[in-house]
Amino acid sequence: MDIEIRSGCPINLTMEVLGDRWSLVIIRDIMFGNRRHFRELLNRSEEGIASNILAARLKRLMSYGLISKLDDPSHSQKAIYSLTEASIQLVPMFAMIGAWGRRHLPVSEDLSIRAELLEEGGQPLWDEFMADLRRIHIEDPIGGANGTVKSPVLARLTAAFLEVRAKMDAPAS
Amino acid sequence: MDIEIRSGCPINLTMEVLGDRWSLVIIRDIMFGNRRHFRELLNRSEEGIASNILAARLKRLMSYGLISKLDDPSHSQKAIYSLTEASIQLVPMFAMIGAWGRRHLPVSEDLSIRAELLEEGGQPLWDEFMADLRRIHIEDPIGGANGTVKSPVLARLTAAFLEVRAKMDAPAS
DNA sequence: TCCATCTGATTGCGTTTTGAAACTAGTTGA
DNA sequence: TCAACTAGTTTCAAAACGCAATCAGATGGA
């Protein structure tokens, strides 16, 4: 749960915190899929994460201040997981990671449309998206989780994704 | 040695390839430290990587096409490790990772000056650096390894690093 | 009230990965 | 000849991972 601090190099420290197969994938689901509950992160995970691994990662990310946990008023046992300012500032990094992956790895068309739009939008779109995320994760996490408060940028990204999906499912014309 | 392909998402795939504690640190040393031999990567590693882990990671990165290996003509047992076009294109990602780490993690001043300069320089500096890297890793890997061919950008980053180091070592004025 | 279902996890257990130290096998230069 | 250097491999213990089963409390409908 603690950083060993092999060295004070920014790249090394970032890899000590985020350098595993799951942490960034979980943050991605919270950020781009607005999955705010344990079960959403578990069952709707594209990659099929195990429940013990998810629990361990959520705990770890909380200890680093990358996500926060809040009781859901609608269900005393439910918890709402939210991004923090630190993880919201990962947006440009996600854009770069997505851009690189799209160019050099065997990505699928539907799952990479959001990365494409995020890359094309550049800094102005990233700023807009980060402002949205602050509203639905920091200012009103409960409204953000239950859908009362929405992110326009996220809505656009999701719409584009669903459109590509629909085209792929349709019979070839 | 092979990607499992849990999903075709660009972020997931990138994490499957680079999502461990060592891969990016090794590429960083080759890229920013111009360490081109096994021993340079092993003994002059800031983080103290073990030789078996280094050997395994080099093999893995080669299998993904992120580094290439070449016989050193000056010593029949020596190998020269070089970046490929794919890993050279990681430069903007490194810039973002460094920028994020510098803001949110306990980095040390000397080891983060290069990240600071890389961030400030923006896309123009990244393009210049990538052009340099192509010369010393792809066009003339042997000259790049033995120092006959140099990177002006790398020289500037290293000079700034050594300057900060010197200031830190000097007695407080 | 009863009970199936949902909540965020935890427990066991076998497999895989990691890490440190020692070691190998060959090369080089004095 | 020999010490130093080259790129790794071997060994073995510890940690992390992945899967399936399980848990205890909360909820909602009959």
Short mmCIF file of N, CA and C in Angstrom, two decimals, chain B residues 41-162:
data_model
loop_
_atom_site.label_atom_id
_atom_site.label_comp_id
_atom_site.label_asym_id
_atom_site.label_seq_id
_atom_site.Cartn_x
_atom_site.Cartn_y
_atom_site.Cartn_z
N LEU B 41 22.69 -0.29 -18.34
CA LEU B 41 21.31 -0.29 -17.83
C LEU B 41 21.24 -0.91 -16.44
N LEU B 42 22.14 -1.88 -16.19
CA LEU B 42 22.11 -2.58 -14.91
C LEU B 42 22.78 -1.78 -13.79
N ASN B 43 24.03 -1.40 -13.98
CA ASN B 43 24.80 -0.80 -12.89
C ASN B 43 24.52 0.68 -12.69
N ARG B 44 24.15 1.38 -13.75
CA ARG B 44 23.93 2.81 -13.60
C ARG B 44 22.45 3.12 -13.47
N SER B 45 21.66 2.10 -13.18
CA SER B 45 20.23 2.31 -12.96
C SER B 45 20.01 3.00 -11.62
N GLU B 46 19.29 4.09 -11.66
CA GLU B 46 18.97 4.84 -10.44
C GLU B 46 18.18 3.98 -9.45
N GLU B 47 17.40 3.05 -9.98
CA GLU B 47 16.48 2.29 -9.14
C GLU B 47 17.00 0.91 -8.75
N GLY B 48 18.15 0.50 -9.31
CA GLY B 48 18.72 -0.78 -8.93
C GLY B 48 17.94 -1.99 -9.40
N ILE B 49 17.78 -2.11 -10.70
CA ILE B 49 17.07 -3.27 -11.25
C ILE B 49 17.95 -4.53 -11.13
N ALA B 50 17.31 -5.68 -10.93
CA ALA B 50 18.05 -6.94 -10.86
C ALA B 50 18.33 -7.43 -12.28
N SER B 51 19.43 -8.16 -12.44
CA SER B 51 19.87 -8.55 -13.78
C SER B 51 18.87 -9.48 -14.47
N ASN B 52 18.24 -10.36 -13.71
CA ASN B 52 17.28 -11.27 -14.35
C ASN B 52 16.03 -10.52 -14.83
N ILE B 53 15.60 -9.52 -14.06
CA ILE B 53 14.44 -8.73 -14.46
C ILE B 53 14.78 -7.91 -15.69
N LEU B 54 15.98 -7.33 -15.70
CA LEU B 54 16.41 -6.54 -16.86
C LEU B 54 16.44 -7.41 -18.11
N ALA B 55 17.03 -8.59 -17.99
CA ALA B 55 17.12 -9.50 -19.15
C ALA B 55 15.72 -9.88 -19.64
N ALA B 56 14.82 -10.17 -18.71
CA ALA B 56 13.46 -10.56 -19.10
C ALA B 56 12.73 -9.41 -19.78
N ARG B 57 12.89 -8.20 -19.24
CA ARG B 57 12.20 -7.04 -19.81
C ARG B 57 12.74 -6.68 -21.19
N LEU B 58 14.06 -6.76 -21.36
CA LEU B 58 14.64 -6.45 -22.67
C LEU B 58 14.09 -7.43 -23.71
N LYS B 59 14.02 -8.69 -23.34
CA LYS B 59 13.49 -9.70 -24.25
C LYS B 59 12.03 -9.41 -24.61
N ARG B 60 11.27 -9.07 -23.58
CA ARG B 60 9.85 -8.76 -23.77
C ARG B 60 9.64 -7.53 -24.65
N LEU B 61 10.40 -6.48 -24.37
CA LEU B 61 10.28 -5.25 -25.15
C LEU B 61 10.68 -5.48 -26.59
N MET B 62 11.68 -6.35 -26.79
CA MET B 62 12.07 -6.68 -28.16
C MET B 62 10.94 -7.39 -28.87
N SER B 63 10.29 -8.33 -28.17
CA SER B 63 9.21 -9.10 -28.80
C SER B 63 8.04 -8.20 -29.20
N TYR B 64 7.89 -7.07 -28.52
CA TYR B 64 6.83 -6.11 -28.86
C TYR B 64 7.30 -5.08 -29.88
N GLY B 65 8.59 -5.14 -30.25
CA GLY B 65 9.10 -4.17 -31.22
C GLY B 65 9.37 -2.80 -30.63
N LEU B 66 9.58 -2.74 -29.31
CA LEU B 66 9.83 -1.44 -28.69
C LEU B 66 11.32 -1.13 -28.55
N ILE B 67 12.15 -2.14 -28.64
CA ILE B 67 13.59 -1.92 -28.72
C ILE B 67 14.17 -2.93 -29.70
N SER B 68 15.37 -2.61 -30.19
CA SER B 68 16.04 -3.55 -31.08
C SER B 68 17.45 -3.79 -30.56
N LYS B 69 18.03 -4.88 -30.99
CA LYS B 69 19.33 -5.32 -30.47
C LYS B 69 20.27 -5.48 -31.64
N LEU B 70 21.52 -5.10 -31.40
CA LEU B 70 22.50 -5.06 -32.47
C LEU B 70 23.85 -5.45 -31.89
N ASP B 71 24.66 -6.23 -32.64
CA ASP B 71 26.00 -6.56 -32.17
C ASP B 71 26.89 -5.33 -32.20
N ASP B 72 27.65 -5.14 -31.13
CA ASP B 72 28.60 -4.03 -31.09
C ASP B 72 29.89 -4.47 -31.78
N PRO B 73 30.27 -3.81 -32.87
CA PRO B 73 31.45 -4.24 -33.62
C PRO B 73 32.74 -4.12 -32.81
N SER B 74 32.73 -3.31 -31.73
CA SER B 74 33.96 -3.09 -30.97
C SER B 74 34.20 -4.21 -29.95
N HIS B 75 33.20 -5.08 -29.76
CA HIS B 75 33.35 -6.11 -28.73
C HIS B 75 32.35 -7.21 -29.06
N SER B 76 32.88 -8.39 -29.38
CA SER B 76 32.02 -9.45 -29.92
C SER B 76 30.92 -9.89 -28.96
N GLN B 77 31.08 -9.58 -27.65
CA GLN B 77 30.06 -10.02 -26.70
C GLN B 77 29.05 -8.92 -26.37
N LYS B 78 29.42 -7.70 -26.75
CA LYS B 78 28.56 -6.57 -26.42
C LYS B 78 27.38 -6.45 -27.37
N ALA B 79 26.26 -6.05 -26.81
CA ALA B 79 25.07 -5.80 -27.62
C ALA B 79 24.68 -4.33 -27.45
N ILE B 80 24.16 -3.73 -28.51
CA ILE B 80 23.67 -2.36 -28.44
C ILE B 80 22.16 -2.40 -28.51
N TYR B 81 21.52 -1.86 -27.50
CA TYR B 81 20.06 -1.78 -27.50
C TYR B 81 19.64 -0.41 -28.00
N SER B 82 18.68 -0.38 -28.90
CA SER B 82 18.23 0.88 -29.49
C SER B 82 16.72 1.00 -29.43
N LEU B 83 16.27 2.25 -29.44
CA LEU B 83 14.84 2.50 -29.53
C LEU B 83 14.38 2.23 -30.96
N THR B 84 13.09 1.98 -31.11
CA THR B 84 12.50 1.84 -32.44
C THR B 84 11.55 3.02 -32.64
N GLU B 85 10.97 3.12 -33.83
CA GLU B 85 10.03 4.21 -34.10
C GLU B 85 8.90 4.21 -33.08
N ALA B 86 8.42 3.00 -32.72
CA ALA B 86 7.31 2.90 -31.76
C ALA B 86 7.69 3.50 -30.41
N SER B 87 8.88 3.18 -29.90
CA SER B 87 9.25 3.70 -28.58
C SER B 87 9.65 5.16 -28.65
N ILE B 88 10.18 5.60 -29.79
CA ILE B 88 10.50 7.02 -29.94
C ILE B 88 9.23 7.85 -29.86
N GLN B 89 8.14 7.28 -30.35
CA GLN B 89 6.87 8.00 -30.29
C GLN B 89 6.25 8.02 -28.89
N LEU B 90 6.96 7.43 -27.93
CA LEU B 90 6.50 7.53 -26.53
C LEU B 90 6.88 8.87 -25.91
N VAL B 91 7.70 9.67 -26.61
CA VAL B 91 8.18 10.94 -26.06
C VAL B 91 7.05 11.82 -25.47
N PRO B 92 5.97 12.07 -26.22
CA PRO B 92 4.91 12.90 -25.62
C PRO B 92 4.29 12.27 -24.38
N MET B 93 4.18 10.94 -24.36
CA MET B 93 3.65 10.25 -23.19
C MET B 93 4.59 10.45 -22.01
N PHE B 94 5.89 10.32 -22.24
CA PHE B 94 6.85 10.56 -21.16
C PHE B 94 6.70 11.98 -20.63
N ALA B 95 6.50 12.93 -21.54
CA ALA B 95 6.36 14.32 -21.12
C ALA B 95 5.15 14.47 -20.19
N MET B 96 4.04 13.82 -20.54
CA MET B 96 2.83 13.91 -19.72
C MET B 96 2.99 13.17 -18.39
N ILE B 97 3.61 12.00 -18.44
CA ILE B 97 3.84 11.24 -17.21
C ILE B 97 4.73 12.03 -16.26
N GLY B 98 5.80 12.61 -16.83
CA GLY B 98 6.70 13.42 -16.00
C GLY B 98 5.99 14.62 -15.41
N ALA B 99 5.16 15.26 -16.22
CA ALA B 99 4.44 16.45 -15.76
C ALA B 99 3.49 16.10 -14.62
N TRP B 100 2.79 14.98 -14.77
CA TRP B 100 1.85 14.57 -13.73
C TRP B 100 2.59 14.19 -12.44
N GLY B 101 3.63 13.39 -12.59
CA GLY B 101 4.41 12.96 -11.44
C GLY B 101 5.01 14.13 -10.67
N ARG B 102 5.47 15.11 -11.41
CA ARG B 102 6.08 16.29 -10.78
C ARG B 102 5.06 17.04 -9.92
N ARG B 103 3.82 17.06 -10.34
CA ARG B 103 2.78 17.79 -9.60
C ARG B 103 2.21 17.01 -8.43
N HIS B 104 2.18 15.67 -8.54
CA HIS B 104 1.41 14.90 -7.56
C HIS B 104 2.21 13.91 -6.73
N LEU B 105 3.50 13.77 -7.01
CA LEU B 105 4.28 12.79 -6.26
C LEU B 105 5.55 13.45 -5.71
N PRO B 106 6.13 12.85 -4.67
CA PRO B 106 7.31 13.46 -4.00
C PRO B 106 8.59 13.29 -4.81
N VAL B 107 8.69 14.02 -5.93
CA VAL B 107 9.87 13.91 -6.79
C VAL B 107 11.04 14.68 -6.18
N SER B 108 12.26 14.32 -6.61
CA SER B 108 13.42 15.08 -6.16
C SER B 108 13.77 16.13 -7.22
N GLU B 109 14.34 17.23 -6.78
CA GLU B 109 14.56 18.38 -7.65
C GLU B 109 15.46 18.06 -8.84
N ASP B 110 16.59 17.41 -8.56
CA ASP B 110 17.54 17.13 -9.64
C ASP B 110 16.96 16.20 -10.70
N LEU B 111 16.26 15.14 -10.24
CA LEU B 111 15.76 14.16 -11.20
C LEU B 111 14.53 14.63 -11.96
N SER B 112 13.97 15.78 -11.58
CA SER B 112 12.76 16.23 -12.28
C SER B 112 12.98 17.43 -13.18
N ILE B 113 14.22 17.95 -13.21
CA ILE B 113 14.48 19.11 -14.06
C ILE B 113 14.28 18.78 -15.54
N ARG B 114 14.65 17.58 -15.94
CA ARG B 114 14.47 17.19 -17.34
C ARG B 114 13.00 17.10 -17.70
N ALA B 115 12.18 16.57 -16.77
CA ALA B 115 10.74 16.49 -17.01
C ALA B 115 10.15 17.90 -17.14
N GLU B 116 10.67 18.82 -16.33
CA GLU B 116 10.18 20.20 -16.38
C GLU B 116 10.48 20.84 -17.73
N LEU B 117 11.72 20.68 -18.19
CA LEU B 117 12.11 21.26 -19.47
C LEU B 117 11.32 20.62 -20.62
N LEU B 118 11.12 19.32 -20.55
CA LEU B 118 10.39 18.61 -21.60
C LEU B 118 8.94 19.09 -21.67
N GLU B 119 8.37 19.36 -20.51
CA GLU B 119 7.00 19.86 -20.47
C GLU B 119 6.92 21.27 -21.04
N GLU B 120 7.84 22.13 -20.60
CA GLU B 120 7.85 23.52 -21.06
C GLU B 120 8.05 23.63 -22.56
N GLY B 121 8.92 22.77 -23.09
CA GLY B 121 9.23 22.82 -24.51
C GLY B 121 8.04 22.50 -25.41
N GLY B 122 7.14 21.69 -24.90
CA GLY B 122 5.95 21.33 -25.67
C GLY B 122 6.26 20.59 -26.96
N GLN B 123 5.24 20.50 -27.82
CA GLN B 123 5.34 19.73 -29.06
C GLN B 123 6.58 20.06 -29.91
N PRO B 124 6.95 21.36 -30.06
CA PRO B 124 8.14 21.65 -30.87
C PRO B 124 9.39 20.96 -30.34
N LEU B 125 9.57 21.00 -29.01
CA LEU B 125 10.74 20.34 -28.43
C LEU B 125 10.64 18.82 -28.58
N TRP B 126 9.42 18.29 -28.39
CA TRP B 126 9.25 16.83 -28.53
C TRP B 126 9.61 16.39 -29.94
N ASP B 127 9.18 17.16 -30.94
CA ASP B 127 9.50 16.82 -32.33
C ASP B 127 11.01 16.86 -32.58
N GLU B 128 11.64 17.88 -32.02
CA GLU B 128 13.09 18.02 -32.18
C GLU B 128 13.79 16.83 -31.52
N PHE B 129 13.34 16.49 -30.33
CA PHE B 129 13.95 15.37 -29.60
C PHE B 129 13.74 14.06 -30.34
N MET B 130 12.54 13.85 -30.86
CA MET B 130 12.26 12.61 -31.59
C MET B 130 13.13 12.52 -32.86
N ALA B 131 13.36 13.65 -33.49
CA ALA B 131 14.24 13.65 -34.68
C ALA B 131 15.66 13.25 -34.27
N ASP B 132 16.12 13.80 -33.14
CA ASP B 132 17.44 13.41 -32.61
C ASP B 132 17.50 11.91 -32.35
N LEU B 133 16.47 11.41 -31.67
CA LEU B 133 16.45 9.99 -31.30
C LEU B 133 16.49 9.10 -32.53
N ARG B 134 15.80 9.52 -33.60
CA ARG B 134 15.84 8.72 -34.83
C ARG B 134 17.26 8.64 -35.36
N ARG B 135 18.01 9.73 -35.24
CA ARG B 135 19.39 9.71 -35.74
C ARG B 135 20.28 8.79 -34.92
N ILE B 136 20.19 8.86 -33.58
CA ILE B 136 21.11 8.07 -32.76
C ILE B 136 20.63 6.65 -32.43
N HIS B 137 19.39 6.34 -32.80
CA HIS B 137 18.90 4.98 -32.53
C HIS B 137 18.56 4.21 -33.79
N ILE B 138 18.09 4.90 -34.83
CA ILE B 138 17.68 4.19 -36.03
C ILE B 138 18.67 4.37 -37.18
N GLU B 139 19.02 5.64 -37.47
CA GLU B 139 19.91 5.89 -38.60
C GLU B 139 21.35 5.45 -38.32
N ASP B 140 21.87 5.79 -37.12
CA ASP B 140 23.25 5.40 -36.79
C ASP B 140 23.34 4.93 -35.34
N PRO B 141 22.80 3.75 -35.06
CA PRO B 141 22.79 3.27 -33.67
C PRO B 141 24.19 3.08 -33.10
N ILE B 142 25.15 2.70 -33.94
CA ILE B 142 26.51 2.48 -33.44
C ILE B 142 27.16 3.82 -33.08
N GLY B 143 27.07 4.77 -33.98
CA GLY B 143 27.58 6.11 -33.67
C GLY B 143 26.85 6.73 -32.49
N GLY B 144 25.56 6.46 -32.39
CA GLY B 144 24.79 6.99 -31.27
C GLY B 144 25.23 6.39 -29.95
N ALA B 145 25.57 5.10 -30.00
CA ALA B 145 25.97 4.41 -28.78
C ALA B 145 27.36 4.82 -28.32
N ASN B 146 28.29 5.00 -29.26
CA ASN B 146 29.65 5.33 -28.84
C ASN B 146 29.91 6.83 -28.73
N GLY B 147 28.91 7.63 -29.03
CA GLY B 147 29.05 9.07 -28.79
C GLY B 147 29.52 9.88 -29.97
N THR B 148 29.76 9.23 -31.10
CA THR B 148 30.18 9.98 -32.29
C THR B 148 29.04 10.84 -32.80
N VAL B 149 27.83 10.31 -32.72
CA VAL B 149 26.64 11.07 -33.10
C VAL B 149 25.90 11.46 -31.83
N LYS B 150 25.57 12.73 -31.70
CA LYS B 150 24.95 13.20 -30.46
C LYS B 150 23.57 13.81 -30.69
N SER B 151 22.83 13.95 -29.61
CA SER B 151 21.54 14.63 -29.65
C SER B 151 21.66 15.97 -28.94
N PRO B 152 21.47 17.06 -29.67
CA PRO B 152 21.53 18.40 -29.05
C PRO B 152 20.51 18.56 -27.92
N VAL B 153 19.30 18.04 -28.12
CA VAL B 153 18.28 18.16 -27.08
C VAL B 153 18.72 17.43 -25.82
N LEU B 154 19.21 16.21 -25.99
CA LEU B 154 19.68 15.42 -24.86
C LEU B 154 20.81 16.13 -24.14
N ALA B 155 21.70 16.76 -24.92
CA ALA B 155 22.82 17.50 -24.33
C ALA B 155 22.31 18.63 -23.44
N ARG B 156 21.27 19.33 -23.92
CA ARG B 156 20.70 20.42 -23.13
C ARG B 156 20.06 19.91 -21.85
N LEU B 157 19.28 18.82 -21.97
CA LEU B 157 18.62 18.25 -20.79
C LEU B 157 19.65 17.79 -19.76
N THR B 158 20.70 17.12 -20.26
CA THR B 158 21.73 16.62 -19.35
C THR B 158 22.50 17.75 -18.69
N ALA B 159 22.78 18.80 -19.45
CA ALA B 159 23.50 19.95 -18.90
C ALA B 159 22.69 20.58 -17.77
N ALA B 160 21.39 20.73 -17.99
CA ALA B 160 20.52 21.32 -16.96
C ALA B 160 20.50 20.45 -15.72
N PHE B 161 20.45 19.14 -15.93
CA PHE B 161 20.45 18.19 -14.81
C PHE B 161 21.74 18.33 -13.99
N LEU B 162 22.89 18.36 -14.69
CA LEU B 162 24.17 18.44 -13.99
C LEU B 162 24.32 19.77 -13.24
#
